[in-house]
Amino acid sequence: MVTLSDLSEKNRALLRGQTLELASWAFGNAGTRFKVYATPGTPRTPYEKIEDAAEVQRYTGITPRLSLHIPWDETADFRDLAAFAQDHGIQLGNINSNVFQDDDYKFGSLCNSDPDIRQKAVDAHLHCIDVMRQTGSDTLKIWLGDGTNYPGQDSMGARQDRLHDSLRQIYAALDADQKLLLEYKFFEPAFYHTDVPDWGTALLQVMALGDRAVVCLDTGHHAPGTNVEFIVMQLLRAGRLGAFDFNSRFYADDDLMVGAADPFQLFRILDQIVEAGALDTKVSGVNFMLDQCHNLEDKIPGEIRSALNVQEATAKALLIDRDALAAAQAAHDVLGANAVLMDAYNTDVRPLLAELREEQGLDPDPMAAFLRSGYRERVAEARVGGQQASWGA
Ligand code: PSV
Ligand code: MN
């Protein structure tokens, strides 16, 4: 059985210091275009989402930040919201813009051929930057639903030019200590072409802006069979990997719990992160976030399970014998090198992580501790009436 002492001093420190950002929308109701199911106790306000995020942090100890989505999390006083979060041990993280749910954006937002609609979309981002100043957030995260459904519908090239022009205006409005994070996704809602479909396009667009523009890699936003860890490596080499949106997919953008569909892929991603020395967010600037929707499972346990999955994949990546791996690689020992990786992957790290939590004064089994706490029952009783938060509401 491996224990914490099997990790080097440096790797123990990395594991102790690991943090993940949660997404506010993970605590709202979610579903598919067929049905969104309601769950008793679902938050009605951003304040209640913070309370739920604080529960995940209370039991895992590795999720101290919460991302907001504007206008889903619009509220009268963002300074008050940030203070409330701080009282709950949560820091407000990225501000995500939403320019995909207004009728005006039917044919696009930042890429739209209508200058008035482009201006409206740019202004929505300026509002997000204002929110960032009030919450103390340093990152503006942009994902666009822009694209076309039919060949010939619009000029793809002209749309790239408009995208650059809109992003340039948004980037110019950021403060010197704020970053722009551009997320790509290969399809949906557009079906023929998407304006930011892949890491190459995202990279070209952010490089045309400046040093404080980086790429967000959402693990669910690639075609089946894509070698996602290669993209991780390449963006890290370019110094432009700004963040992850972690989740799992079987088919499209399923937004399932990270590590559920393909724990081996998650391990391979964390291996690249560890190899590049990018695990410590404060050093690398890479923000590790969960972007998930819990349709069937309860939301807080869903987030706890996901955090534990990332932590397990990280511990395994930290256990890789890097010297043995380098020696096997140098000797072209194909099977030997692969065996070094697989040895780490096949190690049960749960006892090691239980030990880590006990050392930090946490329950060794976060899921069981949360289920015992009675929190779900309390909020189901207390949060009656009002409008439950929901993806798209
Ligand atoms: C788009 O599918 C996405 O991954 C972006 O991050 C959005 O902002 C988020 O999902 C909303 O659910
Ligand atoms: Mn995402």
mmCIF file with all atom_site columns, N, CA and C in Angstrom, residues 225-261:
data_model
loop_
_atom_site.group_PDB
_atom_site.id
_atom_site.type_symbol
_atom_site.label_atom_id
_atom_site.label_alt_id
_atom_site.label_comp_id
_atom_site.label_asym_id
_atom_site.label_entity_id
_atom_site.label_seq_id
_atom_site.pdbx_PDB_ins_code
_atom_site.Cartn_x
_atom_site.Cartn_y
_atom_site.Cartn_z
_atom_site.occupancy
_atom_site.B_iso_or_equiv
_atom_site.pdbx_formal_charge
_atom_site.auth_seq_id
_atom_site.auth_comp_id
_atom_site.auth_asym_id
_atom_site.auth_atom_id
_atom_site.pdbx_PDB_model_num
ATOM 1   N N  . GLY A 1 225 ? -11.721 10.610 -30.013 1.00 0.00 ? 225 GLY A N  1
ATOM 2   C CA . GLY A 1 225 ? -10.409 10.137 -30.456 1.00 0.00 ? 225 GLY A CA 1
ATOM 3   C C  . GLY A 1 225 ? -9.313  11.188 -30.403 1.00 0.00 ? 225 GLY A C  1
ATOM 4   N N  . THR A 1 226 ? -9.658  12.445 -30.101 1.00 0.00 ? 226 THR A N  1
ATOM 5   C CA . THR A 1 226 ? -8.628  13.490 -30.016 1.00 0.00 ? 226 THR A CA 1
ATOM 6   C C  . THR A 1 226 ? -7.669  13.198 -28.862 1.00 0.00 ? 226 THR A C  1
ATOM 7   N N  . ASN A 1 227 ? -6.387  13.390 -29.107 1.00 0.00 ? 227 ASN A N  1
ATOM 8   C CA . ASN A 1 227 ? -5.386  13.233 -28.058 1.00 0.00 ? 227 ASN A CA 1
ATOM 9   C C  . ASN A 1 227 ? -5.330  14.539 -27.252 1.00 0.00 ? 227 ASN A C  1
ATOM 10  N N  . VAL A 1 228 ? -6.165  14.616 -26.227 1.00 0.00 ? 228 VAL A N  1
ATOM 11  C CA . VAL A 1 228 ? -6.315  15.877 -25.490 1.00 0.00 ? 228 VAL A CA 1
ATOM 12  C C  . VAL A 1 228 ? -5.029  16.246 -24.742 1.00 0.00 ? 228 VAL A C  1
ATOM 13  N N  . GLU A 1 229 ? -4.326  15.231 -24.240 1.00 0.00 ? 229 GLU A N  1
ATOM 14  C CA . GLU A 1 229 ? -3.105  15.549 -23.480 1.00 0.00 ? 229 GLU A CA 1
ATOM 15  C C  . GLU A 1 229 ? -2.012  16.141 -24.381 1.00 0.00 ? 229 GLU A C  1
ATOM 16  N N  . PHE A 1 230 ? -2.064  15.834 -25.674 1.00 0.00 ? 230 PHE A N  1
ATOM 17  C CA . PHE A 1 230 ? -1.119  16.469 -26.603 1.00 0.00 ? 230 PHE A CA 1
ATOM 18  C C  . PHE A 1 230 ? -1.388  17.973 -26.663 1.00 0.00 ? 230 PHE A C  1
ATOM 19  N N  . ILE A 1 231 ? -2.671  18.327 -26.692 1.00 0.00 ? 231 ILE A N  1
ATOM 20  C CA . ILE A 1 231 ? -3.054  19.750 -26.737 1.00 0.00 ? 231 ILE A CA 1
ATOM 21  C C  . ILE A 1 231 ? -2.607  20.449 -25.450 1.00 0.00 ? 231 ILE A C  1
ATOM 22  N N  . VAL A 1 232 ? -2.758  19.743 -24.332 1.00 0.00 ? 232 VAL A N  1
ATOM 23  C CA . VAL A 1 232 ? -2.311  20.293 -23.039 1.00 0.00 ? 232 VAL A CA 1
ATOM 24  C C  . VAL A 1 232 ? -0.824  20.616 -23.117 1.00 0.00 ? 232 VAL A C  1
ATOM 25  N N  . MET A 1 233 ? -0.062  19.650 -23.580 1.00 0.00 ? 233 MET A N  1
ATOM 26  C CA . MET A 1 233 ? 1.397   19.831 -23.694 1.00 0.00 ? 233 MET A CA 1
ATOM 27  C C  . MET A 1 233 ? 1.717   21.026 -24.608 1.00 0.00 ? 233 MET A C  1
ATOM 28  N N  . GLN A 1 234 ? 1.033   21.091 -25.747 1.00 0.00 ? 234 GLN A N  1
ATOM 29  C CA . GLN A 1 234 ? 1.354   22.115 -26.734 1.00 0.00 ? 234 GLN A CA 1
ATOM 30  C C  . GLN A 1 234 ? 1.002   23.520 -26.219 1.00 0.00 ? 234 GLN A C  1
ATOM 31  N N  . LEU A 1 235 ? -0.156  23.652 -25.568 1.00 0.00 ? 235 LEU A N  1
ATOM 32  C CA . LEU A 1 235 ? -0.541  24.964 -25.026 1.00 0.00 ? 235 LEU A CA 1
ATOM 33  C C  . LEU A 1 235 ? 0.398   25.380 -23.890 1.00 0.00 ? 235 LEU A C  1
ATOM 34  N N  . LEU A 1 236 ? 0.834   24.403 -23.101 1.00 0.00 ? 236 LEU A N  1
ATOM 35  C CA . LEU A 1 236 ? 1.787   24.724 -22.030 1.00 0.00 ? 236 LEU A CA 1
ATOM 36  C C  . LEU A 1 236 ? 3.107   25.213 -22.624 1.00 0.00 ? 236 LEU A C  1
ATOM 37  N N  . ARG A 1 237 ? 3.556   24.537 -23.685 1.00 0.00 ? 237 ARG A N  1
ATOM 38  C CA . ARG A 1 237 ? 4.812   24.956 -24.335 1.00 0.00 ? 237 ARG A CA 1
ATOM 39  C C  . ARG A 1 237 ? 4.720   26.384 -24.853 1.00 0.00 ? 237 ARG A C  1
ATOM 40  N N  . ALA A 1 238 ? 3.511   26.745 -25.325 1.00 0.00 ? 238 ALA A N  1
ATOM 41  C CA . ALA A 1 238 ? 3.325   28.094 -25.868 1.00 0.00 ? 238 ALA A CA 1
ATOM 42  C C  . ALA A 1 238 ? 3.082   29.118 -24.763 1.00 0.00 ? 238 ALA A C  1
ATOM 43  N N  . GLY A 1 239 ? 2.980   28.638 -23.529 1.00 0.00 ? 239 GLY A N  1
ATOM 44  C CA . GLY A 1 239 ? 2.706   29.541 -22.403 1.00 0.00 ? 239 GLY A CA 1
ATOM 45  C C  . GLY A 1 239 ? 1.310   30.121 -22.456 1.00 0.00 ? 239 GLY A C  1
ATOM 46  N N  . ARG A 1 240 ? 0.380   29.388 -23.093 1.00 0.00 ? 240 ARG A N  1
ATOM 47  C CA . ARG A 1 240 ? -0.968  29.937 -23.277 1.00 0.00 ? 240 ARG A CA 1
ATOM 48  C C  . ARG A 1 240 ? -2.055  29.046 -22.710 1.00 0.00 ? 240 ARG A C  1
ATOM 49  N N  . LEU A 1 241 ? -1.698  28.064 -21.887 1.00 0.00 ? 241 LEU A N  1
ATOM 50  C CA . LEU A 1 241 ? -2.775  27.278 -21.257 1.00 0.00 ? 241 LEU A CA 1
ATOM 51  C C  . LEU A 1 241 ? -3.233  28.042 -20.024 1.00 0.00 ? 241 LEU A C  1
ATOM 52  N N  . GLY A 1 242 ? -4.407  28.666 -20.125 1.00 0.00 ? 242 GLY A N  1
ATOM 53  C CA . GLY A 1 242 ? -4.887  29.494 -19.023 1.00 0.00 ? 242 GLY A CA 1
ATOM 54  C C  . GLY A 1 242 ? -5.708  28.719 -18.012 1.00 0.00 ? 242 GLY A C  1
ATOM 55  N N  . ALA A 1 243 ? -6.452  27.739 -18.496 1.00 0.00 ? 243 ALA A N  1
ATOM 56  C CA . ALA A 1 243 ? -7.359  27.038 -17.578 1.00 0.00 ? 243 ALA A CA 1
ATOM 57  C C  . ALA A 1 243 ? -7.902  25.768 -18.214 1.00 0.00 ? 243 ALA A C  1
ATOM 58  N N  . PHE A 1 244 ? -8.402  24.910 -17.331 1.00 0.00 ? 244 PHE A N  1
ATOM 59  C CA . PHE A 1 244 ? -9.179  23.749 -17.748 1.00 0.00 ? 244 PHE A CA 1
ATOM 60  C C  . PHE A 1 244 ? -10.619 23.953 -17.344 1.00 0.00 ? 244 PHE A C  1
ATOM 61  N N  . ASP A 1 245 ? -11.532 23.504 -18.191 1.00 0.00 ? 245 ASP A N  1
ATOM 62  C CA . ASP A 1 245 ? -12.899 23.208 -17.772 1.00 0.00 ? 245 ASP A CA 1
ATOM 63  C C  . ASP A 1 245 ? -12.955 21.688 -17.762 1.00 0.00 ? 245 ASP A C  1
ATOM 64  N N  . PHE A 1 246 ? -12.900 21.103 -16.574 1.00 0.00 ? 246 PHE A N  1
ATOM 65  C CA . PHE A 1 246 ? -12.894 19.636 -16.490 1.00 0.00 ? 246 PHE A CA 1
ATOM 66  C C  . PHE A 1 246 ? -14.317 19.085 -16.523 1.00 0.00 ? 246 PHE A C  1
ATOM 67  N N  . ASN A 1 247 ? -14.508 18.047 -17.272 1.00 0.00 ? 247 ASN A N  1
ATOM 68  C CA . ASN A 1 247 ? -15.747 17.251 -17.271 1.00 0.00 ? 247 ASN A CA 1
ATOM 69  C C  . ASN A 1 247 ? -15.480 15.997 -18.080 1.00 0.00 ? 247 ASN A C  1
ATOM 70  N N  . SER A 1 248 ? -16.479 15.132 -18.239 1.00 0.00 ? 248 SER A N  1
ATOM 71  C CA . SER A 1 248 ? -16.318 13.908 -19.032 1.00 0.00 ? 248 SER A CA 1
ATOM 72  C C  . SER A 1 248 ? -17.367 13.844 -20.113 1.00 0.00 ? 248 SER A C  1
ATOM 73  N N  . ARG A 1 249 ? -17.030 13.144 -21.164 1.00 0.00 ? 249 ARG A N  1
ATOM 74  C CA . ARG A 1 249 ? -17.994 12.962 -22.246 1.00 0.00 ? 249 ARG A CA 1
ATOM 75  C C  . ARG A 1 249 ? -17.931 11.524 -22.768 1.00 0.00 ? 249 ARG A C  1
ATOM 76  N N  . PHE A 1 250 ? -19.085 11.033 -23.186 1.00 0.00 ? 250 PHE A N  1
ATOM 77  C CA . PHE A 1 250 ? -19.103 9.806  -23.978 1.00 0.00 ? 250 PHE A CA 1
ATOM 78  C C  . PHE A 1 250 ? -19.337 10.151 -25.449 1.00 0.00 ? 250 PHE A C  1
ATOM 79  N N  . TYR A 1 251 ? -20.205 11.156 -25.688 1.00 0.00 ? 251 TYR A N  1
ATOM 80  C CA . TYR A 1 251 ? -20.643 11.415 -27.063 1.00 0.00 ? 251 TYR A CA 1
ATOM 81  C C  . TYR A 1 251 ? -20.375 12.841 -27.521 1.00 0.00 ? 251 TYR A C  1
ATOM 82  N N  . ALA A 1 252 ? -21.027 13.825 -26.929 1.00 0.00 ? 252 ALA A N  1
ATOM 83  C CA . ALA A 1 252 ? -20.850 15.214 -27.354 1.00 0.00 ? 252 ALA A CA 1
ATOM 84  C C  . ALA A 1 252 ? -20.312 16.018 -26.176 1.00 0.00 ? 252 ALA A C  1
ATOM 85  N N  . ASP A 1 253 ? -20.962 17.134 -25.865 1.00 0.00 ? 253 ASP A N  1
ATOM 86  C CA . ASP A 1 253 ? -20.505 17.941 -24.729 1.00 0.00 ? 253 ASP A CA 1
ATOM 87  C C  . ASP A 1 253 ? -21.337 17.520 -23.518 1.00 0.00 ? 253 ASP A C  1
ATOM 88  N N  . ASP A 1 254 ? -21.102 16.277 -23.049 1.00 0.00 ? 254 ASP A N  1
ATOM 89  C CA . ASP A 1 254 ? -22.011 15.674 -22.066 1.00 0.00 ? 254 ASP A CA 1
ATOM 90  C C  . ASP A 1 254 ? -21.974 16.338 -20.686 1.00 0.00 ? 254 ASP A C  1
ATOM 91  N N  . ASP A 1 255 ? -20.869 17.016 -20.373 1.00 0.00 ? 255 ASP A N  1
ATOM 92  C CA . ASP A 1 255 ? -20.727 17.685 -19.067 1.00 0.00 ? 255 ASP A CA 1
ATOM 93  C C  . ASP A 1 255 ? -20.900 16.749 -17.876 1.00 0.00 ? 255 ASP A C  1
ATOM 94  N N  . LEU A 1 256 ? -20.484 15.489 -18.049 1.00 0.00 ? 256 LEU A N  1
ATOM 95  C CA . LEU A 1 256 ? -20.547 14.529 -16.941 1.00 0.00 ? 256 LEU A CA 1
ATOM 96  C C  . LEU A 1 256 ? -19.384 14.763 -15.975 1.00 0.00 ? 256 LEU A C  1
ATOM 97  N N  . MET A 1 257 ? -19.440 14.076 -14.834 1.00 0.00 ? 257 MET A N  1
ATOM 98  C CA . MET A 1 257 ? -18.402 14.247 -13.811 1.00 0.00 ? 257 MET A CA 1
ATOM 99  C C  . MET A 1 257 ? -17.031 13.881 -14.372 1.00 0.00 ? 257 MET A C  1
ATOM 100 N N  . VAL A 1 258 ? -16.063 14.744 -14.156 1.00 0.00 ? 258 VAL A N  1
ATOM 101 C CA . VAL A 1 258 ? -14.716 14.496 -14.659 1.00 0.00 ? 258 VAL A CA 1
ATOM 102 C C  . VAL A 1 258 ? -14.170 13.170 -14.101 1.00 0.00 ? 258 VAL A C  1
ATOM 103 N N  . GLY A 1 259 ? -13.506 12.431 -14.958 1.00 0.00 ? 259 GLY A N  1
ATOM 104 C CA . GLY A 1 259 ? -12.921 11.165 -14.517 1.00 0.00 ? 259 GLY A CA 1
ATOM 105 C C  . GLY A 1 259 ? -13.915 10.029 -14.469 1.00 0.00 ? 259 GLY A C  1
ATOM 106 N N  . ALA A 1 260 ? -15.174 10.303 -14.803 1.00 0.00 ? 260 ALA A N  1
ATOM 107 C CA . ALA A 1 260 ? -16.188 9.242  -14.746 1.00 0.00 ? 260 ALA A CA 1
ATOM 108 C C  . ALA A 1 260 ? -16.144 8.395  -16.020 1.00 0.00 ? 260 ALA A C  1
ATOM 109 N N  . ALA A 1 261 ? -16.099 9.070  -17.170 1.00 0.00 ? 261 ALA A N  1
ATOM 110 C CA . ALA A 1 261 ? -16.142 8.331  -18.427 1.00 0.00 ? 261 ALA A CA 1
ATOM 111 C C  . ALA A 1 261 ? -14.770 7.757  -18.772 1.00 0.00 ? 261 ALA A C  1
#
